[in-house]
PDB file of C-alpha atoms in Angstrom:
ATOM      1  CA  GLY A 955      -0.022   0.333   0.109  1.00 56.00           C
ATOM      2  CA  GLN A 956       1.231   3.316  -0.686  1.00 64.00           C
ATOM      3  CA  GLN A 957       2.843   5.380   2.413  1.00 70.00           C
ATOM      4  CA  LEU A 958       4.148   9.386   2.306  1.00 88.00           C
ATOM      5  CA  ASN A 959       7.323  10.043   2.258  1.00 91.00           C
ATOM      6  CA  GLN A 960       7.762  12.249   5.364  1.00 95.00           C
ATOM      7  CA  SER A 961      10.876  13.620   6.998  1.00 95.00           C
ATOM      8  CA  PRO A 962      13.109  13.843   8.494  1.00 96.00           C
ATOM      9  CA  GLN A 963      12.648  10.859  10.548  1.00 93.00           C
ATOM     10  CA  SER A 964      12.978  12.282  14.120  1.00 94.00           C
ATOM     11  CA  MET A 965      14.726  15.666  15.818  1.00 95.00           C
ATOM     12  CA  PHE A 966      16.476  17.175  18.287  1.00 94.00           C
ATOM     13  CA  ILE A 967      15.937  20.339  19.208  1.00 92.00           C
ATOM     14  CA  GLN A 968      16.174  23.690  21.500  1.00 94.00           C
ATOM     15  CA  GLU A 969      13.619  25.794  22.875  1.00 94.00           C
ATOM     16  CA  GLY A 970      12.945  29.068  20.443  1.00 95.00           C
ATOM     17  CA  GLU A 971      14.201  27.420  16.881  1.00 95.00           C
ATOM     18  CA  ASP A 972      11.527  27.303  14.065  1.00 96.00           C
ATOM     19  CA  VAL A 973      11.084  23.550  12.989  1.00 96.00           C
ATOM     20  CA  SER A 974      10.918  22.504   9.630  1.00 97.00           C
ATOM     21  CA  MET A 975       9.758  19.096   8.969  1.00 97.00           C
ATOM     22  CA  ASN A 976       7.704  18.188   4.382  1.00 97.00           C
ATOM     23  CA  CYS A 977       6.090  15.108   3.239  1.00 97.00           C
ATOM     24  CA  THR A 978       6.182  13.403  -0.223  1.00 96.00           C
ATOM     25  CA  SER A 979       3.784  11.510  -2.889  1.00 94.00           C
ATOM     26  CA  SER A 980       4.701   9.686  -5.240  1.00 91.00           C
ATOM     27  CA  SER A 981       0.467  10.470  -6.153  1.00 89.00           C
ATOM     28  CA  ILE A 982      -1.886  13.253  -6.542  1.00 91.00           C
ATOM     29  CA  PHE A 983      -4.308  14.682  -3.242  1.00 92.00           C
ATOM     30  CA  ASN A 984      -6.261  16.704  -2.891  1.00 90.00           C
ATOM     31  CA  THR A 985      -6.400  17.232   0.402  1.00 92.00           C
ATOM     32  CA  TRP A 986      -3.609  17.905   2.903  1.00 94.00           C
ATOM     33  CA  LEU A 987      -3.659  17.163   6.490  1.00 94.00           C
ATOM     34  CA  TRP A 988      -1.133  17.290   9.415  1.00 96.00           C
ATOM     35  CA  TYR A 989      -2.065  15.692  12.968  1.00 96.00           C
ATOM     36  CA  LYS A 990       0.190  15.767  16.167  1.00 96.00           C
ATOM     37  CA  GLN A 991      -0.310  12.853  18.683  1.00 95.00           C
ATOM     38  CA  ASP A 992       1.266  13.040  21.991  1.00 93.00           C
ATOM     39  CA  PRO A 993       2.652   9.550  23.891  1.00 88.00           C
ATOM     40  CA  GLY A 994      -0.425   7.042  24.522  1.00 87.00           C
ATOM     41  CA  GLU A 995      -3.328   9.339  22.367  1.00 91.00           C
ATOM     42  CA  GLY A 996      -5.155   9.660  19.323  1.00 92.00           C
ATOM     43  CA  PRO A 997      -3.643  11.923  16.636  1.00 94.00           C
ATOM     44  CA  VAL A 998      -4.862  15.692  16.875  1.00 94.00           C
ATOM     45  CA  LEU A 999      -5.843  17.138  13.605  1.00 94.00           C
ATOM     46  CA  LEU A1000      -3.392  20.846  13.535  1.00 96.00           C
ATOM     47  CA  ILE A1001      -4.435  21.966   9.816  1.00 96.00           C
ATOM     48  CA  ALA A1002      -5.994  21.119   6.736  1.00 94.00           C
ATOM     49  CA  LEU A1003      -5.419  22.250   3.848  1.00 95.00           C
ATOM     50  CA  TYR A1004      -7.664  22.025   0.037  1.00 92.00           C
ATOM     51  CA  LYS A1005      -6.286  23.641  -2.315  1.00 94.00           C
ATOM     52  CA  ALA A1006      -2.635  23.552  -4.020  1.00 94.00           C
ATOM     53  CA  GLY A1007      -0.348  26.273  -3.290  1.00 95.00           C
ATOM     54  CA  GLU A1008      -2.669  27.107  -0.340  1.00 95.00           C
ATOM     55  CA  LEU A1009      -0.735  28.399   2.877  1.00 97.00           C
ATOM     56  CA  THR A1010      -2.059  28.104   6.785  1.00 96.00           C
ATOM     57  CA  SER A1011      -1.492  29.445   9.426  1.00 96.00           C
ATOM     58  CA  ASN A1012      -2.338  27.834  13.482  1.00 95.00           C
ATOM     59  CA  GLY A1013      -0.855  29.835  15.900  1.00 96.00           C
ATOM     60  CA  ARG A1014       3.395  29.017  15.346  1.00 97.00           C
ATOM     61  CA  LEU A1015       2.262  26.174  13.128  1.00 97.00           C
ATOM     62  CA  THR A1016       2.019  26.802   9.437  1.00 98.00           C
ATOM     63  CA  ALA A1017       1.055  24.262   6.508  1.00 98.00           C
ATOM     64  CA  GLN A1018       1.964  24.532   2.725  1.00 97.00           C
ATOM     65  CA  PHE A1019       0.096  22.716  -0.101  1.00 97.00           C
ATOM     66  CA  GLY A1020       2.565  21.627  -2.989  1.00 96.00           C
ATOM     67  CA  ILE A1021       1.682  23.297  -6.467  1.00 95.00           C
ATOM     68  CA  THR A1022       2.869  19.709  -7.526  1.00 94.00           C
ATOM     69  CA  ARG A1023      -0.269  18.732  -4.770  1.00 93.00           C
ATOM     70  CA  LYS A1024       1.981  15.639  -3.731  1.00 94.00           C
ATOM     71  CA  ASP A1025       3.651  17.605  -1.576  1.00 96.00           C
ATOM     72  CA  SER A1026       3.249  19.199   1.717  1.00 97.00           C
ATOM     73  CA  PHE A1027       5.053  21.019   4.649  1.00 97.00           C
ATOM     74  CA  LEU A1028       4.629  21.877   8.052  1.00 98.00           C
ATOM     75  CA  ASN A1029       6.997  24.970   9.766  1.00 98.00           C
ATOM     76  CA  ILE A1030       6.533  25.238  13.456  1.00 97.00           C
ATOM     77  CA  SER A1031       8.181  28.809  14.802  1.00 97.00           C
ATOM     78  CA  ALA A1032       9.841  29.046  18.232  1.00 96.00           C
ATOM     79  CA  SER A1033       9.305  26.068  19.571  1.00 95.00           C
ATOM     80  CA  ILE A1034       7.816  24.973  22.919  1.00 94.00           C
ATOM     81  CA  PRO A1035       8.594  22.233  25.143  1.00 92.00           C
ATOM     82  CA  SER A1036       4.947  21.288  24.936  1.00 93.00           C
ATOM     83  CA  ASP A1037       5.636  20.953  21.060  1.00 95.00           C
ATOM     84  CA  VAL A1038       7.091  17.254  21.698  1.00 95.00           C
ATOM     85  CA  GLY A1039       5.012  14.667  19.850  1.00 95.00           C
ATOM     86  CA  ILE A1040       5.111  12.572  16.428  1.00 95.00           C
ATOM     87  CA  TYR A1041       4.203  15.263  13.585  1.00 96.00           C
ATOM     88  CA  PHE A1042       1.486  12.791  10.714  1.00 95.00           C
ATOM     89  CA  CYS A1043       1.195  13.970   7.565  1.00 96.00           C
ATOM     90  CA  ALA A1044      -1.806  12.749   5.714  1.00 94.00           C
ATOM     91  CA  GLY A1045      -3.383  13.227   2.327  1.00 92.00           C
ATOM     92  CA  ARG A1046      -6.864  11.963   0.835  1.00 88.00           C
ATOM     93  CA  THR A1047      -8.006  12.094  -2.815  1.00 81.00           C
ATOM     94  CA  THR A1048     -11.464  12.534  -3.948  1.00 73.00           C
ATOM     95  CA  GLY A1049     -13.947  10.212  -3.787  1.00 68.00           C
ATOM     96  CA  THR A1050     -12.475   8.101  -1.237  1.00 57.00           C
ATOM     97  CA  ALA A1051     -14.894   8.779   1.471  1.00 61.00           C
ATOM     98  CA  SER A1052     -12.919   8.827   4.568  1.00 57.00           C
ATOM     99  CA  LYS A1053      -9.319   6.740   3.036  1.00 78.00           C
ATOM    100  CA  LEU A1054      -6.463   8.454   4.374  1.00 85.00           C
ATOM    101  CA  THR A1055      -3.000   8.033   3.918  1.00 90.00           C
ATOM    102  CA  PHE A1056      -0.552   9.010   6.352  1.00 92.00           C
ATOM    103  CA  GLY A1057       3.012   9.462   6.415  1.00 93.00           C
ATOM    104  CA  THR A1058       5.384   7.596   8.508  1.00 91.00           C
ATOM    105  CA  GLY A1059       5.357  10.822  10.846  1.00 93.00           C
ATOM    106  CA  THR A1060       8.577  12.886  12.873  1.00 95.00           C
ATOM    107  CA  ARG A1061       9.506  12.888  15.806  1.00 95.00           C
ATOM    108  CA  LEU A1062      10.235  15.908  17.526  1.00 95.00           C
ATOM    109  CA  GLN A1063      12.139  16.650  20.699  1.00 93.00           C
ATOM    110  CA  VAL A1064      12.514  19.547  22.275  1.00 89.00           C
ATOM    111  CA  THR A1065      15.243  20.701  24.933  1.00 84.00           C
ATOM    112  CA  LEU A1066      15.608  23.779  27.237  1.00 77.00           C
TER     113      LEU A1066
ATOM    114  CA  ASN B 886     -18.025  15.656  25.159  1.00 57.00           C
ATOM    115  CA  ALA B 887     -16.382  12.264  25.059  1.00 68.00           C
ATOM    116  CA  GLY B 888     -16.001  12.496  20.846  1.00 92.00           C
ATOM    117  CA  VAL B 889     -14.712   9.228  19.977  1.00 95.00           C
ATOM    118  CA  THR B 890     -14.570   6.582  22.498  1.00 96.00           C
ATOM    119  CA  GLN B 891     -12.323   3.287  22.489  1.00 97.00           C
ATOM    120  CA  THR B 892     -12.263   0.351  24.438  1.00 97.00           C
ATOM    121  CA  PRO B 893     -10.418  -1.692  25.823  1.00 97.00           C
ATOM    122  CA  LYS B 894      -7.123   0.211  26.265  1.00 96.00           C
ATOM    123  CA  PHE B 895      -5.248  -2.271  26.553  1.00 97.00           C
ATOM    124  CA  GLN B 896      -5.726  -5.965  26.031  1.00 97.00           C
ATOM    125  CA  VAL B 897      -3.448  -8.938  25.765  1.00 97.00           C
ATOM    126  CA  LEU B 898      -4.460 -12.299  23.476  1.00 97.00           C
ATOM    127  CA  LYS B 899      -2.981 -15.877  23.207  1.00 97.00           C
ATOM    128  CA  THR B 900      -2.988 -16.739  19.210  1.00 98.00           C
ATOM    129  CA  GLY B 901      -5.572 -17.924  18.501  1.00 97.00           C
ATOM    130  CA  GLN B 902      -7.443 -16.352  20.621  1.00 97.00           C
ATOM    131  CA  SER B 903     -10.699 -13.592  19.749  1.00 96.00           C
ATOM    132  CA  MET B 904     -11.900 -10.464  20.480  1.00 96.00           C
ATOM    133  CA  THR B 905     -13.850  -7.514  18.912  1.00 98.00           C
ATOM    134  CA  LEU B 906     -12.445  -3.827  19.964  1.00 98.00           C
ATOM    135  CA  GLN B 907     -15.040  -1.496  20.425  1.00 98.00           C
ATOM    136  CA  CYS B 908     -15.832   2.289  18.836  1.00 98.00           C
ATOM    137  CA  ALA B 909     -18.360   4.819  19.180  1.00 97.00           C
ATOM    138  CA  GLN B 910     -18.475   8.313  18.969  1.00 97.00           C
ATOM    139  CA  ASP B 911     -21.634  10.408  19.910  1.00 95.00           C
ATOM    140  CA  MET B 912     -21.206  13.307  16.772  1.00 93.00           C
ATOM    141  CA  ASN B 913     -23.446  11.555  14.672  1.00 93.00           C
ATOM    142  CA  HIS B 914     -20.484  11.603  12.114  1.00 93.00           C
ATOM    143  CA  GLU B 915     -21.330   9.319   8.424  1.00 92.00           C
ATOM    144  CA  TYR B 916     -17.575   7.515   8.427  1.00 93.00           C
ATOM    145  CA  MET B 917     -15.964   5.529  10.488  1.00 95.00           C
ATOM    146  CA  SER B 918     -12.908   4.438  10.241  1.00 95.00           C
ATOM    147  CA  TRP B 919      -9.898   1.816  11.652  1.00 97.00           C
ATOM    148  CA  TYR B 920      -6.289   2.362  11.747  1.00 96.00           C
ATOM    149  CA  ARG B 921      -3.293  -0.039  12.684  1.00 97.00           C
ATOM    150  CA  GLN B 922      -0.472   1.756  13.846  1.00 95.00           C
ATOM    151  CA  ASP B 923       2.812   0.310  14.006  1.00 93.00           C
ATOM    152  CA  PRO B 924       6.225   1.515  14.424  1.00 84.00           C
ATOM    153  CA  GLY B 925       7.930   3.291  12.062  1.00 76.00           C
ATOM    154  CA  MET B 926       5.024   3.094   9.202  1.00 78.00           C
ATOM    155  CA  GLY B 927       2.254   5.834  10.592  1.00 84.00           C
ATOM    156  CA  LEU B 928      -1.637   4.621  10.314  1.00 92.00           C
ATOM    157  CA  ARG B 929      -2.716   2.055   7.974  1.00 93.00           C
ATOM    158  CA  LEU B 930      -6.134   1.873   6.684  1.00 93.00           C
ATOM    159  CA  ILE B 931      -7.701  -1.474   7.672  1.00 96.00           C
ATOM    160  CA  HIS B 932     -11.943  -1.280   6.629  1.00 96.00           C
ATOM    161  CA  TYR B 933     -13.298   1.764   7.057  1.00 94.00           C
ATOM    162  CA  SER B 934     -17.541   2.701   6.769  1.00 94.00           C
ATOM    163  CA  VAL B 935     -19.343   5.548   4.740  1.00 91.00           C
ATOM    164  CA  GLY B 936     -22.727   4.983   7.116  1.00 92.00           C
ATOM    165  CA  ALA B 937     -24.349   2.812   8.549  1.00 94.00           C
ATOM    166  CA  GLY B 938     -24.922  -0.930   6.692  1.00 95.00           C
ATOM    167  CA  ILE B 939     -21.885  -0.210   4.338  1.00 94.00           C
ATOM    168  CA  THR B 940     -18.384  -1.083   5.340  1.00 96.00           C
ATOM    169  CA  ASP B 941     -15.638  -1.514   3.329  1.00 94.00           C
ATOM    170  CA  GLN B 942     -11.975  -2.526   2.732  1.00 94.00           C
ATOM    171  CA  GLY B 943      -9.074  -0.581   3.369  1.00 92.00           C
ATOM    172  CA  GLU B 944      -5.287  -0.814   2.881  1.00 91.00           C
ATOM    173  CA  VAL B 945      -4.829  -4.271   5.480  1.00 95.00           C
ATOM    174  CA  PRO B 946      -8.195  -5.875   5.691  1.00 96.00           C
ATOM    175  CA  ASN B 947      -6.758  -9.194   6.439  1.00 96.00           C
ATOM    176  CA  GLY B 948      -7.576 -11.031   9.893  1.00 96.00           C
ATOM    177  CA  TYR B 949      -9.959  -8.215  10.765  1.00 98.00           C
ATOM    178  CA  ASN B 950     -14.183  -8.131  10.440  1.00 97.00           C
ATOM    179  CA  VAL B 951     -16.193  -4.656  10.935  1.00 98.00           C
ATOM    180  CA  SER B 952     -19.948  -4.109  10.379  1.00 96.00           C
ATOM    181  CA  ARG B 953     -22.215  -1.036  11.307  1.00 97.00           C
ATOM    182  CA  SER B 954     -25.016  -1.822  12.130  1.00 97.00           C
ATOM    183  CA  THR B 955     -26.158   1.609  13.467  1.00 96.00           C
ATOM    184  CA  THR B 956     -24.109   5.451  12.638  1.00 96.00           C
ATOM    185  CA  GLU B 957     -22.648   5.293  16.313  1.00 97.00           C
ATOM    186  CA  ASP B 958     -20.842   1.994  16.102  1.00 97.00           C
ATOM    187  CA  PHE B 959     -17.718   0.549  14.769  1.00 98.00           C
ATOM    188  CA  PRO B 960     -16.434  -2.857  15.799  1.00 98.00           C
ATOM    189  CA  LEU B 961     -13.399  -4.403  14.787  1.00 98.00           C
ATOM    190  CA  ARG B 962     -13.115  -8.165  14.994  1.00 98.00           C
ATOM    191  CA  LEU B 963     -10.004 -10.520  15.392  1.00 97.00           C
ATOM    192  CA  LEU B 964     -11.579 -13.911  14.965  1.00 92.00           C
ATOM    193  CA  SER B 965      -8.145 -15.428  15.614  1.00 97.00           C
ATOM    194  CA  ALA B 966      -5.548 -13.412  16.675  1.00 97.00           C
ATOM    195  CA  ALA B 967      -1.619 -13.639  15.191  1.00 97.00           C
ATOM    196  CA  PRO B 968       1.442 -12.512  16.412  1.00 97.00           C
ATOM    197  CA  SER B 969       1.617 -10.213  13.586  1.00 96.00           C
ATOM    198  CA  GLN B 970      -1.881  -7.878  14.580  1.00 97.00           C
ATOM    199  CA  THR B 971       0.418  -6.707  17.748  1.00 97.00           C
ATOM    200  CA  SER B 972      -0.540  -2.745  17.416  1.00 97.00           C
ATOM    201  CA  VAL B 973      -2.231   0.042  18.324  1.00 97.00           C
ATOM    202  CA  TYR B 974      -5.447   0.528  16.643  1.00 98.00           C
ATOM    203  CA  PHE B 975      -6.893   3.717  16.380  1.00 97.00           C
ATOM    204  CA  CYS B 976     -10.498   4.107  15.717  1.00 97.00           C
ATOM    205  CA  ALA B 977     -11.917   7.435  13.834  1.00 95.00           C
ATOM    206  CA  SER B 978     -15.063   9.244  12.546  1.00 94.00           C
ATOM    207  CA  ARG B 979     -15.359  12.238  10.486  1.00 90.00           C
ATOM    208  CA  ALA B 980     -18.924  13.874   9.119  1.00 88.00           C
ATOM    209  CA  GLY B 981     -19.589  14.058   5.361  1.00 77.00           C
ATOM    210  CA  GLY B 982     -17.846  16.598   3.065  1.00 75.00           C
ATOM    211  CA  ASN B 983     -14.764  18.477   3.505  1.00 74.00           C
ATOM    212  CA  THR B 984     -14.891  17.621   7.822  1.00 81.00           C
ATOM    213  CA  GLU B 985     -11.965  15.745   9.147  1.00 86.00           C
ATOM    214  CA  ALA B 986     -11.985  13.030  11.236  1.00 88.00           C
ATOM    215  CA  PHE B 987     -11.321  12.745  14.749  1.00 91.00           C
ATOM    216  CA  PHE B 988      -9.487  10.330  16.652  1.00 94.00           C
ATOM    217  CA  GLY B 989      -9.985   7.715  19.508  1.00 95.00           C
ATOM    218  CA  GLN B 990      -7.250   6.954  22.075  1.00 94.00           C
ATOM    219  CA  GLY B 991      -6.426   3.754  20.509  1.00 96.00           C
ATOM    220  CA  THR B 992      -6.160   0.490  22.304  1.00 97.00           C
ATOM    221  CA  ARG B 993      -2.290  -1.161  22.543  1.00 96.00           C
ATOM    222  CA  LEU B 994      -3.055  -4.869  21.695  1.00 97.00           C
ATOM    223  CA  THR B 995      -0.568  -7.527  21.746  1.00 97.00           C
ATOM    224  CA  VAL B 996      -1.120 -11.235  20.535  1.00 97.00           C
ATOM    225  CA  VAL B 997       1.625 -13.445  21.959  1.00 97.00           C
TER     226      VAL B 997
END
């Protein structure tokens, strides 16, 4: 089955630094989503993108829907300790109902 | 606000045993899905449903059955558990159209 390539796999950063992660696919998606998962919890939606080229922010988070529709980027500015967790991208194509294809995740650890 | 409720949170099974993972949502969502999460692989879709009485296979359906007799409930059945089914299972639901999924807290299943 298809999986999205997400990078980096993990990163250690210092509090206050900016973070960037991305997701690429060999297929086109019509929706790109970014989720965060805390230990022992289910994924929680951070940002949803519905249009190629769209740039959307949610507080310190900014995500972009790549113009080719085959990639997406998530940036976190001025990271804080509670940003620790695993970040997943997910793509969905039109007409596939609730079928999401998930990336392999980026594990973020923030040091003081 | 219960959202998506999964039970149990943890389960240990012996190979060959059967069990049902429960998922209930109180948001009157049409779409419900089951995913499994394995290290380094993101979330993979097992089965999904677009409404009561309608189910379909996802990416990794083998060894699992589902039914959707009500809008609220979407149980996942393992008829004969295998060690390869050791994983964390997530149920998700969403309304129709361009709405995004809410995830439950997960069921951690170990098959020995």
